[in-house]
Structure formats: structure tokens, C-alpha cells
CSV table of C-alpha atoms in Angstrom, one decimal:
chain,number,residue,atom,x,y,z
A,46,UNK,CA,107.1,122.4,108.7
A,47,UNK,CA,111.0,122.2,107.3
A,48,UNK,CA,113.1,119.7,109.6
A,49,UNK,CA,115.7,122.3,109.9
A,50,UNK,CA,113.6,124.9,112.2
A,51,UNK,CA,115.1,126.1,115.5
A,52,UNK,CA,111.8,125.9,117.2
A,53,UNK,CA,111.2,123.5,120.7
A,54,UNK,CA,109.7,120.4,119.5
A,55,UNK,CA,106.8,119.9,121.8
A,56,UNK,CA,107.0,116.7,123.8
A,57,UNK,CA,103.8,114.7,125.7
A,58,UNK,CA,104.3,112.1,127.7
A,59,UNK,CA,101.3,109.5,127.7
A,60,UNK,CA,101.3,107.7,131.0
A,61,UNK,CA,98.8,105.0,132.7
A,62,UNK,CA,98.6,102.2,134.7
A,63,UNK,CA,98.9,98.4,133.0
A,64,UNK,CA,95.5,97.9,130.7
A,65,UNK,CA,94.2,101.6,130.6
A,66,UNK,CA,94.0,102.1,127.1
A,67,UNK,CA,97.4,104.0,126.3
A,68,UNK,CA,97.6,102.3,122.8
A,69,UNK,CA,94.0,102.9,121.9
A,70,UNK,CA,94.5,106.7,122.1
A,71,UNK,CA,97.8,106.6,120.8
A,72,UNK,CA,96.4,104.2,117.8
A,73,UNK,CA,94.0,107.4,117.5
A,74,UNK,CA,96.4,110.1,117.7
A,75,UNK,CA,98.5,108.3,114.7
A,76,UNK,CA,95.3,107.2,112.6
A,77,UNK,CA,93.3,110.6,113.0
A,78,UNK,CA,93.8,113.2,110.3
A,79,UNK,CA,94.4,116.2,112.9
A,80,UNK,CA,97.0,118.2,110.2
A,81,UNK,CA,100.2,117.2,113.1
A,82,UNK,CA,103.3,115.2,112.3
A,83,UNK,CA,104.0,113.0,115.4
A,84,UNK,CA,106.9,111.2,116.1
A,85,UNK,CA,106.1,108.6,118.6
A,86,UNK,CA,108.6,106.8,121.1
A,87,UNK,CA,107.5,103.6,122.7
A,88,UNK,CA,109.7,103.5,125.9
A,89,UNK,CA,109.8,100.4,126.7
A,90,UNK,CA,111.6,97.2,126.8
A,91,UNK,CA,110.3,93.8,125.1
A,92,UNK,CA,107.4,93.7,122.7
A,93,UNK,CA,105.8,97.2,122.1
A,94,UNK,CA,102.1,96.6,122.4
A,95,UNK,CA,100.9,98.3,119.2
A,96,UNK,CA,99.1,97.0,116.7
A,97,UNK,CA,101.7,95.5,114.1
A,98,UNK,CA,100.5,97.7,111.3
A,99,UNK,CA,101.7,100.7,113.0
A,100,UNK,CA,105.5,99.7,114.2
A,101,UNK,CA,107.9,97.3,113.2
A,102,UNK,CA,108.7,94.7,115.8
A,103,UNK,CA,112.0,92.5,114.6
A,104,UNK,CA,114.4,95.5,115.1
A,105,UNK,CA,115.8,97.2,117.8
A,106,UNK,CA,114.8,100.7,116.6
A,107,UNK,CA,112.4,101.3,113.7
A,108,UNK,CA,110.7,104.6,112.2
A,109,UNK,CA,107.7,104.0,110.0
A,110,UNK,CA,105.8,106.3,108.3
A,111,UNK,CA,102.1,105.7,108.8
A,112,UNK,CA,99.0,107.1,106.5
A,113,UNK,CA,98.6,110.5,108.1
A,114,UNK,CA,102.4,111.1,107.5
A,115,UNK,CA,103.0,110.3,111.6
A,116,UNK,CA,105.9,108.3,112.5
A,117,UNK,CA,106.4,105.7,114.5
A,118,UNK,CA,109.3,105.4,116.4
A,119,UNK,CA,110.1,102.2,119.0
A,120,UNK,CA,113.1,102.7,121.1
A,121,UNK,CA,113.9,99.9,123.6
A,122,UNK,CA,116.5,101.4,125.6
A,123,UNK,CA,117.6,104.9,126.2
A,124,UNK,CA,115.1,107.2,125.7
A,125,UNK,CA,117.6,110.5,125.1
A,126,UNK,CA,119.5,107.7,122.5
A,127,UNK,CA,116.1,108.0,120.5
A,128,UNK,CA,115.2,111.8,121.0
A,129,UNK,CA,118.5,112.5,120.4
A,130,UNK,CA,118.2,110.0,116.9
A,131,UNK,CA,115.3,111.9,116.1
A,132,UNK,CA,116.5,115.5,116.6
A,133,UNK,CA,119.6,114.7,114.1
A,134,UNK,CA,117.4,112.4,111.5
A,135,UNK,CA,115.3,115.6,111.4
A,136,UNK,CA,117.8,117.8,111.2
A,137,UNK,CA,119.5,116.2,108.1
A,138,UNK,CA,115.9,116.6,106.5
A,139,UNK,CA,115.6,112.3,106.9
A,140,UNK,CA,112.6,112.8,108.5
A,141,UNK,CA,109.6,115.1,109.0
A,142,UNK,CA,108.0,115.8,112.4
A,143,UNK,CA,105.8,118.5,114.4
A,144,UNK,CA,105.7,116.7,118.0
A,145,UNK,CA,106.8,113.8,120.0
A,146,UNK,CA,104.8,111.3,122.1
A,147,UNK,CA,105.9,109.3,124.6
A,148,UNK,CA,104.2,105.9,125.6
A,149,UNK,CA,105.6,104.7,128.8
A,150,UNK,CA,105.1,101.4,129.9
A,151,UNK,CA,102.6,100.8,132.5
A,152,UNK,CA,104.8,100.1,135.5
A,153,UNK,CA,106.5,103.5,134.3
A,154,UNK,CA,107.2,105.8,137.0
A,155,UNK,CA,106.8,109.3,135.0
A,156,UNK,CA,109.8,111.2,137.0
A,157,UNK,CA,112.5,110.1,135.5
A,158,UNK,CA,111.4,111.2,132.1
A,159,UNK,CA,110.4,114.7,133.3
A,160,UNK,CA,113.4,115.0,134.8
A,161,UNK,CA,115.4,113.8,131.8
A,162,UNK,CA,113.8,116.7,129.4
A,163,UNK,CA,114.1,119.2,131.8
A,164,UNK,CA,117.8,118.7,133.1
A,165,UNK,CA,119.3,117.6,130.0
A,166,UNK,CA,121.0,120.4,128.3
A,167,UNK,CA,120.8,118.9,124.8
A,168,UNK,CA,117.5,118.0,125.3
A,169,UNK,CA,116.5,121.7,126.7
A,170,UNK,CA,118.3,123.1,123.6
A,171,UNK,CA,116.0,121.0,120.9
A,172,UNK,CA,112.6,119.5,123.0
A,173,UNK,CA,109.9,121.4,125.2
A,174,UNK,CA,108.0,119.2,127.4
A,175,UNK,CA,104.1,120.3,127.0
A,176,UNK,CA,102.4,118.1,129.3
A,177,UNK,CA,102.0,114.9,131.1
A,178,UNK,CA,98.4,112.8,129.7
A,179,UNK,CA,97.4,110.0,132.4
A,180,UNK,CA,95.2,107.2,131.7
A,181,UNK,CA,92.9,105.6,134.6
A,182,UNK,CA,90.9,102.6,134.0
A,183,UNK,CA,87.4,103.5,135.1
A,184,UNK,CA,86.4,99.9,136.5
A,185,UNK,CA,89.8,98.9,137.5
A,186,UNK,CA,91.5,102.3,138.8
A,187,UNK,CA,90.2,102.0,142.6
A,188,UNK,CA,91.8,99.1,143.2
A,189,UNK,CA,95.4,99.4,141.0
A,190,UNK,CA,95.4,102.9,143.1
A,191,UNK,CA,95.1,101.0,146.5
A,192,UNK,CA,97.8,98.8,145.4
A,193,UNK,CA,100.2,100.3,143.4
A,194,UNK,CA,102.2,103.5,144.1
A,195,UNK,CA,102.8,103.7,140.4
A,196,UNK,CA,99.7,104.2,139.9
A,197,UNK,CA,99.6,107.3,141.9
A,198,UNK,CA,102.4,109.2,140.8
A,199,UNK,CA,101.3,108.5,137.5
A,200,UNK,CA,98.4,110.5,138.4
A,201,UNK,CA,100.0,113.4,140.5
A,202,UNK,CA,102.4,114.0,137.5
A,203,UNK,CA,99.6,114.4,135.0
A,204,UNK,CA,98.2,117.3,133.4
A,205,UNK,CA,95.3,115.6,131.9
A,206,UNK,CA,93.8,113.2,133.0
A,207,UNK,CA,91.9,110.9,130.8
A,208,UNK,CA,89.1,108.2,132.6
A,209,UNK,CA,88.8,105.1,130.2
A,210,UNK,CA,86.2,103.1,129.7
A,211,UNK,CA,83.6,104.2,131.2
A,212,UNK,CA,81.3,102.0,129.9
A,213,UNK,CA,82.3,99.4,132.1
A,214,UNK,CA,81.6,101.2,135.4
A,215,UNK,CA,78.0,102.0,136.8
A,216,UNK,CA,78.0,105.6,137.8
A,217,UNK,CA,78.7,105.7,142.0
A,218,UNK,CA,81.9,104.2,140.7
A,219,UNK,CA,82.7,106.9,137.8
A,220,UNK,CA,81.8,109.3,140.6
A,221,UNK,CA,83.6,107.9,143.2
A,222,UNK,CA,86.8,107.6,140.7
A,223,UNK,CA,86.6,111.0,139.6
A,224,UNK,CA,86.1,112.5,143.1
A,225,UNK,CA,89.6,110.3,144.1
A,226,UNK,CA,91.4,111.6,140.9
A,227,UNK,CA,90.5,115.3,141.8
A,228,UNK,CA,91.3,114.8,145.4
A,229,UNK,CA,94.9,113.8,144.3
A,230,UNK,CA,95.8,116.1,141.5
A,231,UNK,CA,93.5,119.3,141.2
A,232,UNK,CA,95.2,120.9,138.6
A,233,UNK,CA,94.7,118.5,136.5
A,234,UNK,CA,91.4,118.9,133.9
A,235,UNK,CA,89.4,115.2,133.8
A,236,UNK,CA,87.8,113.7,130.9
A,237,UNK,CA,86.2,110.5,129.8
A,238,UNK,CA,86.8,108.9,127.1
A,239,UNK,CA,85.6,105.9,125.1
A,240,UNK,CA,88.0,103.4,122.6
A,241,UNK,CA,90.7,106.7,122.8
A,242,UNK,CA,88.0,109.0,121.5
A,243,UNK,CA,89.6,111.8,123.7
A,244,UNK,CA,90.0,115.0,121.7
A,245,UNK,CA,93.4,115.4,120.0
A,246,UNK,CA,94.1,118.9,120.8
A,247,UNK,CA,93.3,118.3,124.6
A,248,UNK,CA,95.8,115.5,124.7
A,249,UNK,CA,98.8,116.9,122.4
A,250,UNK,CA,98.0,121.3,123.1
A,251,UNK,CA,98.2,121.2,127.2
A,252,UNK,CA,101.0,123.6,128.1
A,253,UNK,CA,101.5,122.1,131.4
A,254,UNK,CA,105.1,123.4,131.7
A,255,UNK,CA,104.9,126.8,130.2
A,256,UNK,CA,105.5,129.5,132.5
A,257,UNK,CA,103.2,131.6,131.0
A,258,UNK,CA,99.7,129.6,131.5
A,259,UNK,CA,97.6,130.3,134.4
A,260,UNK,CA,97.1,127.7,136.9
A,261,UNK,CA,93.8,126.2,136.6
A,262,UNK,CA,91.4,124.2,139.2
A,263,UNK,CA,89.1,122.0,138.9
A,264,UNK,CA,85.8,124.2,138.7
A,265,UNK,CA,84.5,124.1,141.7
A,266,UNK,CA,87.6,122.2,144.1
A,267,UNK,CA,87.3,123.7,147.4
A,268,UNK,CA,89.8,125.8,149.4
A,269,UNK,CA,91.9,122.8,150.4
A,270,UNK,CA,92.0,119.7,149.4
A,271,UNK,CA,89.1,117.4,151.0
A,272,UNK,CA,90.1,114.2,153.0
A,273,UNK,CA,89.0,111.1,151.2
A,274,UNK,CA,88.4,107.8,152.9
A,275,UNK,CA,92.0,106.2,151.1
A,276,UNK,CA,95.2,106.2,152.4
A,277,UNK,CA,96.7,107.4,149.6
A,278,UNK,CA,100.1,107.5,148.2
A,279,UNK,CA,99.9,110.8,146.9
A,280,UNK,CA,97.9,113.7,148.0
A,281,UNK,CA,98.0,117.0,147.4
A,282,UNK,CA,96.8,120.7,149.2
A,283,UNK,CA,96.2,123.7,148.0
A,284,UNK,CA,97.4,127.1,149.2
A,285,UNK,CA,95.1,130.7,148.9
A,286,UNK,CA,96.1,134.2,150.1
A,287,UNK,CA,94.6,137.3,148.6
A,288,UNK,CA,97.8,138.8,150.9
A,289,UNK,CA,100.8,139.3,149.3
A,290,UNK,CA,104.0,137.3,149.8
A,291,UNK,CA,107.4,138.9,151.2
A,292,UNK,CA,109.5,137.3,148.4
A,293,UNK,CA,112.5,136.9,151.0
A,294,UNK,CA,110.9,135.0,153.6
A,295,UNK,CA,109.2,132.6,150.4
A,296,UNK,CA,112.4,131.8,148.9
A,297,UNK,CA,114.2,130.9,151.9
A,298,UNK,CA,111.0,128.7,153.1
A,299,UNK,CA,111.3,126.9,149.5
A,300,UNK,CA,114.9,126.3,149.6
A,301,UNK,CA,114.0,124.9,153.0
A,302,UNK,CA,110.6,123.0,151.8
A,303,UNK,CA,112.9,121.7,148.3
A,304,UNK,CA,115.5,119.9,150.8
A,305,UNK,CA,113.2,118.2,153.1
A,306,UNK,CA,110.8,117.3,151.2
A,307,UNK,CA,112.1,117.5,148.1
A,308,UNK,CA,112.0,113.8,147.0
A,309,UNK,CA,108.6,113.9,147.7
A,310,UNK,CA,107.2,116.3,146.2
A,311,UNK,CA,105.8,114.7,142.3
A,312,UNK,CA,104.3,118.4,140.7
A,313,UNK,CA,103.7,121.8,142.4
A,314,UNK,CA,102.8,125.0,140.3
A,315,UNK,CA,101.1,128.5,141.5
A,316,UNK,CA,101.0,132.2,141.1
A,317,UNK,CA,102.2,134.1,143.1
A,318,UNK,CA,102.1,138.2,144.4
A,319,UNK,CA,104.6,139.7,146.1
A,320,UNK,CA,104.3,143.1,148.0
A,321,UNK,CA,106.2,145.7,146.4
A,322,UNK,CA,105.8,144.1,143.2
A,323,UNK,CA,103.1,145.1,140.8
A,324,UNK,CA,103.9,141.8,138.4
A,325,UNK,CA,102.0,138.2,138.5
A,326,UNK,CA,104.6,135.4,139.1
A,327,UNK,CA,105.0,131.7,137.9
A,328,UNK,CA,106.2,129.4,140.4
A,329,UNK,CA,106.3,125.7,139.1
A,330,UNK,CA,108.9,122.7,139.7
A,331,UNK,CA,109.1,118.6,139.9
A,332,UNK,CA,110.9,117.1,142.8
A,333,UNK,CA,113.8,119.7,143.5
A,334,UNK,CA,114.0,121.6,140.5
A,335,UNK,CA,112.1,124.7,140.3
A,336,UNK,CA,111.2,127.9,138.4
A,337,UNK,CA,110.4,131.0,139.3
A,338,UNK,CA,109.7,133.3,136.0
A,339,UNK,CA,107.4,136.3,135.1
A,340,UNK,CA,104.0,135.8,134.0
A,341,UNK,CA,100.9,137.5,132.1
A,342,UNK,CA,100.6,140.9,134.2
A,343,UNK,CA,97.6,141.6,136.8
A,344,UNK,CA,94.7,142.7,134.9
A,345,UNK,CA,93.3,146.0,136.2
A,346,UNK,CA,90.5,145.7,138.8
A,347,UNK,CA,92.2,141.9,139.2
A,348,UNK,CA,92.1,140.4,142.6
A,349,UNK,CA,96.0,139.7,143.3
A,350,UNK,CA,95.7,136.0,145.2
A,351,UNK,CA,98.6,133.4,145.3
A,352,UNK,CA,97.3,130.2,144.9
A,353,UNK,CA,99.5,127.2,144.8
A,354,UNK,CA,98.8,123.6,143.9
A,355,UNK,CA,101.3,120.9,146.2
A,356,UNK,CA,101.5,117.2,144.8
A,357,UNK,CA,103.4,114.6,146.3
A,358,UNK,CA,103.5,111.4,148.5
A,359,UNK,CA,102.2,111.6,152.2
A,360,UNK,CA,103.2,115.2,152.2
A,361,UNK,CA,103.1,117.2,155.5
A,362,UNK,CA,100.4,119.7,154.5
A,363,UNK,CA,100.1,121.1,157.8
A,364,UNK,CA,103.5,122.1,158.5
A,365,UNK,CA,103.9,123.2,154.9
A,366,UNK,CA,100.6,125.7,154.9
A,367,UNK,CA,102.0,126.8,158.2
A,368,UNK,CA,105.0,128.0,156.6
A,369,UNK,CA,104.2,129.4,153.6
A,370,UNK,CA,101.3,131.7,155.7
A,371,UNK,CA,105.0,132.7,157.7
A,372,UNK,CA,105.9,133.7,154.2
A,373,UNK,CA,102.9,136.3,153.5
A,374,UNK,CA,104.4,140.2,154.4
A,375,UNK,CA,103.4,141.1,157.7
A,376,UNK,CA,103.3,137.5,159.0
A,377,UNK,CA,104.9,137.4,162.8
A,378,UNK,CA,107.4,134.9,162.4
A,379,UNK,CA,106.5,134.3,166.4
């Protein structure tokens, strides 16, 4: 690929909680010969936790080219300083690159990175966010989900989610684990995987925030989300109707919905029917910023349901599923 094409480099952000196995994927991601040129950002501050033959450590900001013509990029400090860096090294045919991956640190909350590629207009112009990969220690994510809220949102972000080392679970815990993650975030496909042996174009190919994929659920999640026996942190519901939505009453409720509970709310994403309207809609957003935008049409003899996916922290699911049934066209408002 020419460093001076026009095209959205695709951006994945590699989350997990503290010890659960970021680096070992990411070790595979730059090792494996998979025909992609990644450019990897470790955003983080202090020493960068990769094995010494893949970044240099004794400057502030290094590139290195690795085996399989990746590059390594550690930025301590502003992350849109190094995409930014990146964009214009490429640019000026410096450097050579397909993708980006971002490894957040473990205490990493993944909002303010989201938020950073999807609000910042020179970032917009020149990076597409793809998706956000979360990692989950199988014998240790019970407990650093009971204890630390990072830990959630690092999981209601995601759009894959990746259950490491499973080897060091018995099974009721890899069950119980997996039931929890599903419970929180639906939407998000599961996997195991051994020392980073997750598949490379599962982790890097996810289209999480393109409005034209079709919302996917877990095969099998029921109507709503179940109630688990943790308080969590994050939650989330799910929303059905095989009636249509009046699109009037729906945008007002989610102007309404965006300012209370905005701040709250980590990842929501659906597709929606309106009456009157023959076309399939997109409806996806992360805290208060939203997007509405056409998507593949109905297929004939298609059923036309909405279904929407809500993730956030302690949300009000009752009062919310309430309110979007207000929405659906002939709904009394009474």
C-alpha cells in the first residue's frame, strides 16, 4: 500500500485489565506473517511492557521496524501527538503502514480514546476506528470485575472480547465467566484464547463502528438481558419490536435519554424501522455522541424488527424500555 493514499487508516484499540495477556497477542499480531502493516501505539506512561526486541525503551518516542515489516510505535504521552506523527511520517513516504493498534494500559478507561478518534476532526479526516478488542483473565476476571470499575467499562466498550488463559480455570469458572461477559455486553462475539493464539483477522477486521454492519447477538442471548447474581458496574438491556418506530417521538426520547443518562451510557448500537419508511436504519453512539445513518436495505420477505443493544453503568433499564415502547407508532403516550 503507498503511504500517500486518502483511505481511513483502520484503528483497534486493544484493551484489558492489569495481567490479561494484552502484550502476548499484540507480540502475536507483530510476529505473525498475516500480509498487514501495523503501526502499533503503546499508550502509556513509564516502561512499555513489550518484549525489548520489539520497541525501543531509552527514548521518548521510537518507531521500529520489526520482521514482518510492522512497526512499533511507543508514545508516552499524547496519543493524537503520535497518530498525528504517524499520519504525517506516512504521508512524507517515511514510513509504511496498513492499520494502527492501540495498547492501553491496564487501568485504561477506553472512553477517552473513543472519544478522541471520533470527535477529533483531524483524526476523523485521516483514522477510522474499527473496533474495540478486550482482554479478560479467565482465573482472575471474577474478581478484578467485582473490584474494579475499569474493568467493566473495559468490557462494555468492547467489540470482541477475548477470554485468556483458559487453561488456568476449571470449567464452572470458564462458564460462569463467559455467562457474566455475555450478561454485560451482548453484542460483543467471545472467544478463548491461549498464549495470544486468537485469530488475527477476528482481532484487527471487526467493523464495530461502521454504520453499515448488522448488529449481532450472541447466538442464543435471550430477549432481555438475564439478571446475574453481581452487582455490577455495567449492565446492559436489550430492546425488540417487530412494530415500527414513529421516528418523531424516538428522536425526541433520545435527545431526552442522551442528556440524562448520557454519561452513563459506555456503547449502544441497533437497527431500527420506522413506519412510513421502507429503509433499515443504523443507530449507534458512545456516551452522548450519536449516529443515525442508512443501512443495508430490508431484504424481501424480511421481518422489519428494531432491536437495540444499551451498555452502560447501573442504567435505568426499566424506565428506558418504557420509553422507547412510547416511541413505537401507535403507542398511547397515556
Amino acid at each position: 500500500m503507498s503511504g500517500t493514499g486518502f483511505r481511513q487508516i483502520p484503528v483497534t484499540i486493544l484493551t484489558g485489565f492489569l495481567g490479561s495477556g494484552k502484550t502476548t497477542l499484540l507480540n502475536r499480531l507483530l510476529s505473525e506473517q498475516h500480509g498487514q502493516r501495523l503501526a502499533v501505539i503503546e499508550n502509556e506512561f513509564g516502561e512499555v511492557n513489550i518484549d525489548s526486541q520489539l520497541l525501543v525503551r531509552d527514548t521518548t518516542e521510537e518507531i521500529v521496524q520489526t520482521e514482518n515489516g510492522c512497526l512499533c510505535c511507543t508514545v508516552r504521552g499524547d496519543l493524537k501527538r503520535g497518530l498525528v506523527d504517524l499520519q504525517k511520517r506516512r504521508a512524507a513516504g517515511e514510513i509504511a503502514f496498513d492499520r494502527v493498534v492501540i495498547e492501553t494500559t491496564g487501568l485504561a478507561q477506553p472512553a477517552p480514546i473513543v472519544q478522541t478518534l471520533l470527535t477529533d476532526p483531524y483524526l476523523g479526516a485521516h483514522y477510522r476506528l474499527d473496533g474495540v478488542v478486550t482482554l479478560v483473565d479467565a482465573h482472575h476476571g471474577q474478581a478484578q470485575l467485582d473490584q474494579h470499575p475499569e474493568a467493566q467499562e473495559q468490557v462494555g466498550f468492547a467489540d470482541r472480547l477475548v477470554l485468556t488463559k483458559p487453561d488456568l480455570a476449571d470449567s464452572d469458572e470458564l462458564v460462569a465467566l463467559a455467562d457474566r461477559l455475555k450478561d454485560m455486553n451482548p453484542r460483543a462475539e467471545l472467544r478463548m484464547a491461549r498464549f495470544g493464539d486468537a485469530a488475527v483477522d477476528w482481532v484487527l477486521d471487526v467493523g464495530g463502528f461502521d454504520p453499515d454492519t448488522v448488529l449481532a447477538l450472541h447466538p442464543g442471548f435471550p430477549r432481555y438481558a438475564r439478571p446475574t447474581e453481581h452487582s455490577a458496574h455495567v449492565g446492559s438491556f436489550v430492546f425488540r419490536s417487530s412494530e415500527p418506530f414513529d421516528r418523531e417521538r424516538l428522536e425526541y426520547f433520545i435527545e431526552m435519554m442522551l442528556e440524562w443518562y448520557g454519561a452513563d451510557l459506555l456503547r449502544y448500537k441497533g437497527i431500527l424501522a420506522f413506519a412510513d419508511d421502507p429503509r433499515r436504519w443504523i443507530f449507534q453512539g458512545v456516551h452522548r455522541q450519536r449516529t443515525l445513518s442508512l443501512g443495508e436495505p430490508w431484504a424481501d420477505g424480511e421481518s422489519r424488527e428494531s432491536v437495540v443493544v444499551f451498555i452502560g453503568v447501573k442504567l435505568p433499564a426499566g424506565p428506558l424500555r418504557q420509553g422507547l415502547g412510547k416511541c413505537l407508532a401507535g403507542a398511547s403516550l397515556s
